[in-house]
mmCIF file of C-alpha atoms in Angstrom:
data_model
loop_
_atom_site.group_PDB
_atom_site.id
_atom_site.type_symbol
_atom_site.label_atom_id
_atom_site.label_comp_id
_atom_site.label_asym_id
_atom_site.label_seq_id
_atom_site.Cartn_x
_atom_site.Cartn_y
_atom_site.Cartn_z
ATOM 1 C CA UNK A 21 141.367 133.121 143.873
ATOM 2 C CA UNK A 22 138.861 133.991 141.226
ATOM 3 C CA UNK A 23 142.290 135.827 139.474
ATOM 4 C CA UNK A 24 144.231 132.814 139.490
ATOM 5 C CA UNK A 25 141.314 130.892 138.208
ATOM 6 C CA UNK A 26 141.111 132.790 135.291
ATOM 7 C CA UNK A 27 144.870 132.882 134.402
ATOM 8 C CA UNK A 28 144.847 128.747 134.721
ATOM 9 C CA UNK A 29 142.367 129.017 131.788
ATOM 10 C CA UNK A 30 143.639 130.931 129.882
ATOM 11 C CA UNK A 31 147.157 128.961 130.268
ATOM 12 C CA UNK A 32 145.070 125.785 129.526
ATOM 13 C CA UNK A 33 143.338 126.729 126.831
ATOM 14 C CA UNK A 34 146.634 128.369 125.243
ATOM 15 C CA UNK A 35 148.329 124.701 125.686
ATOM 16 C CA UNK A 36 145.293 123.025 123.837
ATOM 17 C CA UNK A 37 145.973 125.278 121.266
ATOM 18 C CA UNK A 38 149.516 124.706 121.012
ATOM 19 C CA UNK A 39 148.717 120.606 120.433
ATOM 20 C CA UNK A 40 146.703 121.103 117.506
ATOM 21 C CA UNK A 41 148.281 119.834 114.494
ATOM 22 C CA UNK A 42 147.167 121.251 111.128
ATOM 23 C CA UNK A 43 145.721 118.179 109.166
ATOM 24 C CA UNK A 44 145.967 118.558 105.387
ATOM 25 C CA UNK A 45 143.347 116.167 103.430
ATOM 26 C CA UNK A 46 142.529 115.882 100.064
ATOM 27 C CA UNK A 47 139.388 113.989 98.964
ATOM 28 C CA UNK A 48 139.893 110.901 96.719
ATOM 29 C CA UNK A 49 138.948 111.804 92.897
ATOM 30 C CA UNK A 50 137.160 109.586 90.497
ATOM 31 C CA UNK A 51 138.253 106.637 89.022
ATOM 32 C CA UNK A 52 137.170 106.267 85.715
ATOM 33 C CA UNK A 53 135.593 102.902 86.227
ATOM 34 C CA UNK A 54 133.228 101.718 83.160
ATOM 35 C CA UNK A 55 130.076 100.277 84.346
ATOM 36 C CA UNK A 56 127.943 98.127 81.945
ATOM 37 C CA UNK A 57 124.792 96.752 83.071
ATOM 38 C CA UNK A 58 122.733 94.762 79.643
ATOM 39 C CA UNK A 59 120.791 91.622 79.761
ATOM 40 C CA UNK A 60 118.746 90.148 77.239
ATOM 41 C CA UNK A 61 115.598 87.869 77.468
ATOM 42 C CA UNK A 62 113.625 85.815 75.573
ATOM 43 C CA UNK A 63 111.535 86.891 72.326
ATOM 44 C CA UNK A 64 112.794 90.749 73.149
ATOM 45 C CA UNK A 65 115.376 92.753 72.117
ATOM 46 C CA UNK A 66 118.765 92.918 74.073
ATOM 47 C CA UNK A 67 119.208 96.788 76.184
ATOM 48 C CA UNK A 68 122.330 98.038 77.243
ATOM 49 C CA UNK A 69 123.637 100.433 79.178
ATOM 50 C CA UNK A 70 127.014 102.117 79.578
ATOM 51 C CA UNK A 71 128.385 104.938 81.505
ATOM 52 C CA UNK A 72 130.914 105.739 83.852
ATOM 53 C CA UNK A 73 131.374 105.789 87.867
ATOM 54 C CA UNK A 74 130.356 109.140 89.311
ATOM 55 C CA UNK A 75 132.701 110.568 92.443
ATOM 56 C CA UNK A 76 130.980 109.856 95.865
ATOM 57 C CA UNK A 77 131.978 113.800 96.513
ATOM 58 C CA UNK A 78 130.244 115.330 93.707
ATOM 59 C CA UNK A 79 126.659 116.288 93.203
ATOM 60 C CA UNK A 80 124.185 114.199 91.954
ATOM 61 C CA UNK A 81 121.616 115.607 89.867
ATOM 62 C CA UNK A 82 119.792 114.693 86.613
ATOM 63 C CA UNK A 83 122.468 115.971 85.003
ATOM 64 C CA UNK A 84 125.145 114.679 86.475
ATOM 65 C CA UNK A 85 123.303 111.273 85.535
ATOM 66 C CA UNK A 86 122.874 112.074 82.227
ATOM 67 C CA UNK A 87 126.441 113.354 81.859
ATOM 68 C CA UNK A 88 128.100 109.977 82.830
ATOM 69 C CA UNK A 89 126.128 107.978 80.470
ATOM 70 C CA UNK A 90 129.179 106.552 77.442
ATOM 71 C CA UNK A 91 126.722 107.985 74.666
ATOM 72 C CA UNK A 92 129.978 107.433 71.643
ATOM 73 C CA UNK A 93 129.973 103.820 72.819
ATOM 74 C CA UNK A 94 130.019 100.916 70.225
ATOM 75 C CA UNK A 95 127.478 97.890 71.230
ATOM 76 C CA UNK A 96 127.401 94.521 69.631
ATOM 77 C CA UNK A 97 125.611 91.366 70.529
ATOM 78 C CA UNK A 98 125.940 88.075 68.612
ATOM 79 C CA UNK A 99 124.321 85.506 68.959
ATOM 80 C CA UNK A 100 125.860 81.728 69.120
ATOM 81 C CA UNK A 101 125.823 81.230 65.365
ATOM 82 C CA UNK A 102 127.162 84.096 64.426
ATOM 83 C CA UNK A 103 124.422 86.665 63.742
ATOM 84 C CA UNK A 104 125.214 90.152 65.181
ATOM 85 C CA UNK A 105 123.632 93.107 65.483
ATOM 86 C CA UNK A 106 125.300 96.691 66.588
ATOM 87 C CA UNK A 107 122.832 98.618 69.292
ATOM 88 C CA UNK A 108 121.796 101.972 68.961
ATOM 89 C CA UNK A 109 121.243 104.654 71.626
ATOM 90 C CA UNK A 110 117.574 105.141 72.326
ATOM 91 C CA UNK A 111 114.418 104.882 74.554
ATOM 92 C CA UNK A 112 112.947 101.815 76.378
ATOM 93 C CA UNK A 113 110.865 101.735 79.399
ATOM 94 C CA UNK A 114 112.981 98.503 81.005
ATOM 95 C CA UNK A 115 115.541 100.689 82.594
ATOM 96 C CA UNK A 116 115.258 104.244 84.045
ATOM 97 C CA UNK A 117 118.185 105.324 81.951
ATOM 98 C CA UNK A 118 115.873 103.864 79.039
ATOM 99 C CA UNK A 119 113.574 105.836 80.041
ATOM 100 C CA UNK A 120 115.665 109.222 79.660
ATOM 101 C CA UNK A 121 116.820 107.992 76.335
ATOM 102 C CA UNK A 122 120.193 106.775 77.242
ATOM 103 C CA UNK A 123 120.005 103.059 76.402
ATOM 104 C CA UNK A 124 121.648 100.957 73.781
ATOM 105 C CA UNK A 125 118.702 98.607 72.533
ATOM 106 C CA UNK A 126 118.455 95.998 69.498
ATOM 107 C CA UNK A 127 116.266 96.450 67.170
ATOM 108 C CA UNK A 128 115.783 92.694 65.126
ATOM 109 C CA UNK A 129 118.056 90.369 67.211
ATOM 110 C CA UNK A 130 116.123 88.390 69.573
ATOM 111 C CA UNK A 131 117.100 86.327 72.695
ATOM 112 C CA UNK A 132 115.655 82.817 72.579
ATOM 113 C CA UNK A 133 115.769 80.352 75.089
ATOM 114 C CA UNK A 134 118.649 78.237 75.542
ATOM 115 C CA UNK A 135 121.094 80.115 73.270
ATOM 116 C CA UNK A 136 124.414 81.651 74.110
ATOM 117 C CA UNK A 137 125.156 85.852 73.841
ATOM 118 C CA UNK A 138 128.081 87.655 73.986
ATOM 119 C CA UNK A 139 128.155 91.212 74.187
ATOM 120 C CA UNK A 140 131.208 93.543 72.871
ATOM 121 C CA UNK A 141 131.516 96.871 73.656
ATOM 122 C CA UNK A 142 133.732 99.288 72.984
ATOM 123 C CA UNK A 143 133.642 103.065 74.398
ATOM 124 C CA UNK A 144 134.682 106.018 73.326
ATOM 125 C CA UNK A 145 138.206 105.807 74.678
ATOM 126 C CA UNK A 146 139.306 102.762 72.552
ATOM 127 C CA UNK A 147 138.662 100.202 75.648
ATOM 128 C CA UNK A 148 136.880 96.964 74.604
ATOM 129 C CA UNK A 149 134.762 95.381 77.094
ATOM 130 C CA UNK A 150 133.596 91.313 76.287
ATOM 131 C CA UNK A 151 130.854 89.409 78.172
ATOM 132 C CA UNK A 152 128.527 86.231 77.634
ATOM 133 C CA UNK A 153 125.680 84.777 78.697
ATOM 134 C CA UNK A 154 123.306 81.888 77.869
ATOM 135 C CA UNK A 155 119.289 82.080 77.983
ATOM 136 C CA UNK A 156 118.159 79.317 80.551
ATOM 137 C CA UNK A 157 116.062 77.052 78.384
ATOM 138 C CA UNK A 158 113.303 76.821 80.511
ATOM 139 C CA UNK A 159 111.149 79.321 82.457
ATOM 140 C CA UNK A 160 109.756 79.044 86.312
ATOM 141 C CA UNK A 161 107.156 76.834 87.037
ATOM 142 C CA UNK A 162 104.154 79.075 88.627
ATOM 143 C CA UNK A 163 101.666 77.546 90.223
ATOM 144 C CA UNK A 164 99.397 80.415 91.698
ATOM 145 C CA UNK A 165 99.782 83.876 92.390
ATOM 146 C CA UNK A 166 97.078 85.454 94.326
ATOM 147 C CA UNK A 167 96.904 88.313 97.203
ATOM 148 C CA UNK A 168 96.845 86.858 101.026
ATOM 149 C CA UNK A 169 93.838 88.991 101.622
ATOM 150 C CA UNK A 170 92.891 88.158 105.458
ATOM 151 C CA UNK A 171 89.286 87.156 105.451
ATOM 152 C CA UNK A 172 86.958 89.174 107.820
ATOM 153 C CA UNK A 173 89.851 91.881 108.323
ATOM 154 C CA UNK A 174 89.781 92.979 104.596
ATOM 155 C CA UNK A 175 93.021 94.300 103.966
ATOM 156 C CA UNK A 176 93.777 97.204 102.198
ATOM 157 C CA UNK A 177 97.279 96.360 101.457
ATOM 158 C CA UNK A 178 99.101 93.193 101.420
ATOM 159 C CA UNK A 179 102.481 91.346 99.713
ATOM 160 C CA UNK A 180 101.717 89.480 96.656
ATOM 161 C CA UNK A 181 102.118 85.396 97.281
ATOM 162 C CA UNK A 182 103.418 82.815 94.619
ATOM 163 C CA UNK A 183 103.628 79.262 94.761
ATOM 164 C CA UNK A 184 105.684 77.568 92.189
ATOM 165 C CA UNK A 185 107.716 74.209 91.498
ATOM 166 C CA UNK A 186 111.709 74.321 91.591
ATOM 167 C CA UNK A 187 113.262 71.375 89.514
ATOM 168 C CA UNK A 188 115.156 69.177 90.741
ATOM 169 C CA UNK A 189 117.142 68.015 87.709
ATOM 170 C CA UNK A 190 118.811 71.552 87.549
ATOM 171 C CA UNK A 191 120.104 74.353 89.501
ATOM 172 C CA UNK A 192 118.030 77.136 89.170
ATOM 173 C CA UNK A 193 118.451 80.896 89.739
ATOM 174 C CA UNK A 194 115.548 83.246 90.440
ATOM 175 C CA UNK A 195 115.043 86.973 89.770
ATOM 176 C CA UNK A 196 111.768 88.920 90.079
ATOM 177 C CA UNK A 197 110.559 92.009 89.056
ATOM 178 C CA UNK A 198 107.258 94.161 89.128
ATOM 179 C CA UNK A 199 105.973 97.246 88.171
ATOM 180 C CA UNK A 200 102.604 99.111 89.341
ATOM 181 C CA UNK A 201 100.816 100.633 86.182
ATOM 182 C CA UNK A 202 100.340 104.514 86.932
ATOM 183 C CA UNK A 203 102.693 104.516 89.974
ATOM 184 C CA UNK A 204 106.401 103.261 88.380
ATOM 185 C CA UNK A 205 107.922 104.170 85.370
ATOM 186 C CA UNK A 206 109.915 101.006 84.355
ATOM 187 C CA UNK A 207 110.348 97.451 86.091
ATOM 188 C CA UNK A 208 111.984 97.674 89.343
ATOM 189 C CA UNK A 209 113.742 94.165 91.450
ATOM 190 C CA UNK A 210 111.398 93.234 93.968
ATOM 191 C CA UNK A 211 112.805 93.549 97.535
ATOM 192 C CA UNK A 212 115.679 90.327 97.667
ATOM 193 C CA UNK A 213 113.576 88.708 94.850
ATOM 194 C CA UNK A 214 116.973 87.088 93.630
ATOM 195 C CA UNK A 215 118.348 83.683 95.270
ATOM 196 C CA UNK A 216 119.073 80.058 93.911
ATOM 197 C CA UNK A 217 117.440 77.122 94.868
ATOM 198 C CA UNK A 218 120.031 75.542 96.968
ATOM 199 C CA UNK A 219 118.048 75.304 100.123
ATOM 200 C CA UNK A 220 114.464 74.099 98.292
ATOM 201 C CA UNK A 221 115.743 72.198 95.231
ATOM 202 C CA UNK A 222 113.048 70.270 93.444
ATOM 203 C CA UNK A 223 110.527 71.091 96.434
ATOM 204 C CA UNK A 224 107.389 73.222 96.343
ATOM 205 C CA UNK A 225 107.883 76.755 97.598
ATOM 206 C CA UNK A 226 105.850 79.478 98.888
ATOM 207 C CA UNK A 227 107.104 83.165 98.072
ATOM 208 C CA UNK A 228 105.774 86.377 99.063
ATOM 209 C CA UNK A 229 106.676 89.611 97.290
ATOM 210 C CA UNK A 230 107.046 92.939 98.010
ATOM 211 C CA UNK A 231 108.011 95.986 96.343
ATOM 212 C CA UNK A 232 111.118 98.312 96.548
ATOM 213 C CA UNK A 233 111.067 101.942 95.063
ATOM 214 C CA UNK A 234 112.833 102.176 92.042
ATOM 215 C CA UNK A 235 115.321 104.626 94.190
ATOM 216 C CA UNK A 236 115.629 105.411 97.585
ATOM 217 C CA UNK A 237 115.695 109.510 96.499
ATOM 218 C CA UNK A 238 112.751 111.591 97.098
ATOM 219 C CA UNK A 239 111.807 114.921 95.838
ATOM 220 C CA UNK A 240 111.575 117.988 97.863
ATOM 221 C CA UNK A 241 108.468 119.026 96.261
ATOM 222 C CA UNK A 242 106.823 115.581 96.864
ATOM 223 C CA UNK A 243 103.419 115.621 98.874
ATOM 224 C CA UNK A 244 103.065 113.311 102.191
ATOM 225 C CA UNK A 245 100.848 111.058 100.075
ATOM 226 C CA UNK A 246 102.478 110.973 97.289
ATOM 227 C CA UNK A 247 106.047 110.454 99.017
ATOM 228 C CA UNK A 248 103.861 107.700 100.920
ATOM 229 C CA UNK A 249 102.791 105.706 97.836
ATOM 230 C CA UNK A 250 106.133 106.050 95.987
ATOM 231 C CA UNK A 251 108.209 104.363 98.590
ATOM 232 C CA UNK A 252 105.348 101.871 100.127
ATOM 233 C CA UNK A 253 106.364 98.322 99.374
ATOM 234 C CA UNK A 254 102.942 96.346 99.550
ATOM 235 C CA UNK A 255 100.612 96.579 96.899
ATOM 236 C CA UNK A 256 96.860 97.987 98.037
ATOM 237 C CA UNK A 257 93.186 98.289 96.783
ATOM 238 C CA UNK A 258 92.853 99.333 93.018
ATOM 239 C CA UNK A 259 96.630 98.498 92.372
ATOM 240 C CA UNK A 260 97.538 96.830 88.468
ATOM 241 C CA UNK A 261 100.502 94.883 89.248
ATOM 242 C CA UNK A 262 102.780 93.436 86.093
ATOM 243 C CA UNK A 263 104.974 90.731 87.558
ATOM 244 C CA UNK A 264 108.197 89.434 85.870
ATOM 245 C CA UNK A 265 109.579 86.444 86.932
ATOM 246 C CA UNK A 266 112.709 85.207 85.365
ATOM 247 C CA UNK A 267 115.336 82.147 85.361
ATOM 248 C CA UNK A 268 118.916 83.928 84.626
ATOM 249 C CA UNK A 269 122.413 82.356 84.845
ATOM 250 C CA UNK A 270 124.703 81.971 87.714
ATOM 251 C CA UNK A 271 126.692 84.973 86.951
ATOM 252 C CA UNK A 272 124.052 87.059 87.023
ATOM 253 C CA UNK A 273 122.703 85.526 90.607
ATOM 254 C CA UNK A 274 126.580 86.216 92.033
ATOM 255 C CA UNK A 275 126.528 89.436 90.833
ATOM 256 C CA UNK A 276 122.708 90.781 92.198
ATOM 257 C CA UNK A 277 122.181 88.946 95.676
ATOM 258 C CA UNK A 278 125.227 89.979 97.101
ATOM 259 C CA UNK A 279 124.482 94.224 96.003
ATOM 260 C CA UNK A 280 120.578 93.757 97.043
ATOM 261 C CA UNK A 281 121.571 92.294 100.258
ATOM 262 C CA UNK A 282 123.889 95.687 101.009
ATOM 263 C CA UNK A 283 120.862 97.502 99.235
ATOM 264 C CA UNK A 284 118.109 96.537 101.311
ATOM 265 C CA UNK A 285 119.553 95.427 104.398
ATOM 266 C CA UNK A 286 122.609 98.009 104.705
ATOM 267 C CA UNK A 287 122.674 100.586 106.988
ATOM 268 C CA UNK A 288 123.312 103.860 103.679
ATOM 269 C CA UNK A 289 120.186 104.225 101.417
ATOM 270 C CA UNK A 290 121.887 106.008 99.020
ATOM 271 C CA UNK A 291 125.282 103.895 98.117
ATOM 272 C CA UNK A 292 127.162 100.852 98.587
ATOM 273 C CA UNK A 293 130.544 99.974 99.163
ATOM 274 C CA UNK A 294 131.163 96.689 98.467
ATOM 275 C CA UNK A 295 132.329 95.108 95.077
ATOM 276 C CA UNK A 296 130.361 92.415 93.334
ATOM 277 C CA UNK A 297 131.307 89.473 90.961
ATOM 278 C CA UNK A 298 131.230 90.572 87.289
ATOM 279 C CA UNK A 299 131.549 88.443 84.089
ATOM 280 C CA UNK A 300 132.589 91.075 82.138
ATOM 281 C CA UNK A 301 135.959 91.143 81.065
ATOM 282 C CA UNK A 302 137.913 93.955 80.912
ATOM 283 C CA UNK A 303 140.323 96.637 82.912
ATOM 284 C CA UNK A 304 138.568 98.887 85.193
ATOM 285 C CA UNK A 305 134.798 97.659 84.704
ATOM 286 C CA UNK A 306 132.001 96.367 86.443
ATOM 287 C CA UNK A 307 128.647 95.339 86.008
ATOM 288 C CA UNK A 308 126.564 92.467 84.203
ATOM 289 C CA UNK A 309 125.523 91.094 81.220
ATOM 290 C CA UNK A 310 122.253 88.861 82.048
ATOM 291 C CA UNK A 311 120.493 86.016 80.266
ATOM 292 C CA UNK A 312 116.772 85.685 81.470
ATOM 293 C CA UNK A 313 114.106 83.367 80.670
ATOM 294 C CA UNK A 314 110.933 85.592 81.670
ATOM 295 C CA UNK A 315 107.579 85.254 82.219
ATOM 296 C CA UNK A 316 105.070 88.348 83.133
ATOM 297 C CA UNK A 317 101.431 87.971 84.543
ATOM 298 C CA UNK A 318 99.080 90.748 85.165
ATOM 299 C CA UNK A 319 97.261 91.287 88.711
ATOM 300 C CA UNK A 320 94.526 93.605 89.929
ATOM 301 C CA UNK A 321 94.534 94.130 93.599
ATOM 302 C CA UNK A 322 90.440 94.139 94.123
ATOM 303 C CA UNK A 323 88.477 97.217 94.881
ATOM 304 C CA UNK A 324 85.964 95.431 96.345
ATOM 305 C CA UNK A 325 87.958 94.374 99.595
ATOM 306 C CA UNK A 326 86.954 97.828 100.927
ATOM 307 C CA UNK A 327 83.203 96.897 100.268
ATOM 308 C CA UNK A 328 82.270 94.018 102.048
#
């Protein structure tokens, strides 16, 4: 019996064999999509960046990074009476590609409120790439910012909370930023900080905002603590917080809340799949080109808290 057993098996697992079907694949390559992502705000210089898509199946790496950056690209911004300006590849601490010296910034055009931009670009392959967008004339109407700090429990960490006036003559679109002095490197979206005032127009509303890394990678060689404090989003004791809070254009609102709904409430860290609304024209592109009307206040999450 035990015999038989064994030969059944055998025959089985011979069978099983015989049904597998050799299944030939071959990974999807990369499309050389352009991606521009420029905005400019007002009283400062317009930034820029260009580069290319980089395959979901390859490694990514600082150099990688670095490598798909368009650094032979040609950058203009005009403004609506004609004056232009051709950007130059360089440093500036409002992007992290800025940061690694891989940004096309202006150097005496600046964006002033209510005027019209358009951007041109055109990389090194020949491919021109046109966008435009207008400055909202007027910025957000802040009434207070302050820390909910719960009295008697003393908090040692906490969302920032804003109350400010939406206008009801207009239709308004909201983006915020913030950066922690000593902690992040350039200005990063606070977590779904963009949204139009559809559902609150020309009421008082109370926000509360919290902070999202700059990226969702960590380093192997990062400590608990420090791993800890670079992904944390509420702000705590001893904290310098630079808030920027900015008006933008609808284009710019299409393109964001859709890809920081997917970032922050999607189920991969690292990527998303979907495809957002660009007002760039061109074939094979994405990206935006943002007009913002920003203001920036300074906060210091109190010390003191701890004390009392």
């Amino acid at each position: 019996m035990k015999q038989w057993f064994g030969y059944m098996l055998i025959l089985f697992s011979c069978l099983l064999w015989a049904c597998e079907t050799p299944i030939s694949m071959k990974l999807p390559g990369k499309e050389n999509t352009k991606i521009i992502e420029g905005w400019i705000e007002n009283d400062k210089n317009p930034i820029v960046i260009v580069s290319n898509s980089i395959s979901y199946y390859s490694t990514i790496g600082i150099e990688e990074i670095l490598s798909a950056v368009d650094r032979d690209a040609k950058v203009y911004v005009t403004d609506e009476v004609g004056n232009t300006e051709q950007l130059t590849l360089g440093v500036s601490f409002e992007h992290i590609y800025g940061v690694l010296g891989a940004a096309y910034v202006g150097q005496t055009l600046k964006g002033e409120a209510g005027k019209e931009y358009t951007l041109y670009v055109e990389d090194k392959d020949g491919r021109v790439f046109t966008a435009k967008t207008r400055i909202p004339q007027q910025e957000i109407l802040i009434d207070s910012i302050f820390f909910p700090i719960n009295n008697g429990l003393y908090d040692t960490t906490c969302p920032i909370r804003m109350m400010f006036q939406d206008r009801p003559e207009t239709y308004d679109c909201y983006r915020f930023f913030c950066k922690i002095k000593n902690l992040d490197i350039t200005y990063s979206p606070v977590r779904l900080g963009t949204f139009d005032d559809l559902t609150f127009n020309g009421k008082p509303i109370t926000y509360e905002l919290s902070r999202a890394p700059l990226s969702n990678f960590n380093f192997s060689d990062m400590t608990d603590s420090v791993r800890e404090d670079y992904s944390r989003s509420y702000f705590k004791a001893g904290d310098t917080i630079v808030l920027r809070s900015t008006l933008t254009d609808t284009a710019t609102l299409k393109y964001w809340f859709p890809l920081q709904v997917d970032i922050f409430l999607g189920m991969n860290p690292f990527m998303v799949s979907g495809t957002y609304p660009t007002n760039i024209i061109g074939e094979n592109v994405t990206g935006i080109w943002s007009g913002y009307h920003a203001r920036y206040d300074t906060l210091i999450f109190p010390i003191d808290t701890l004390l009392h």
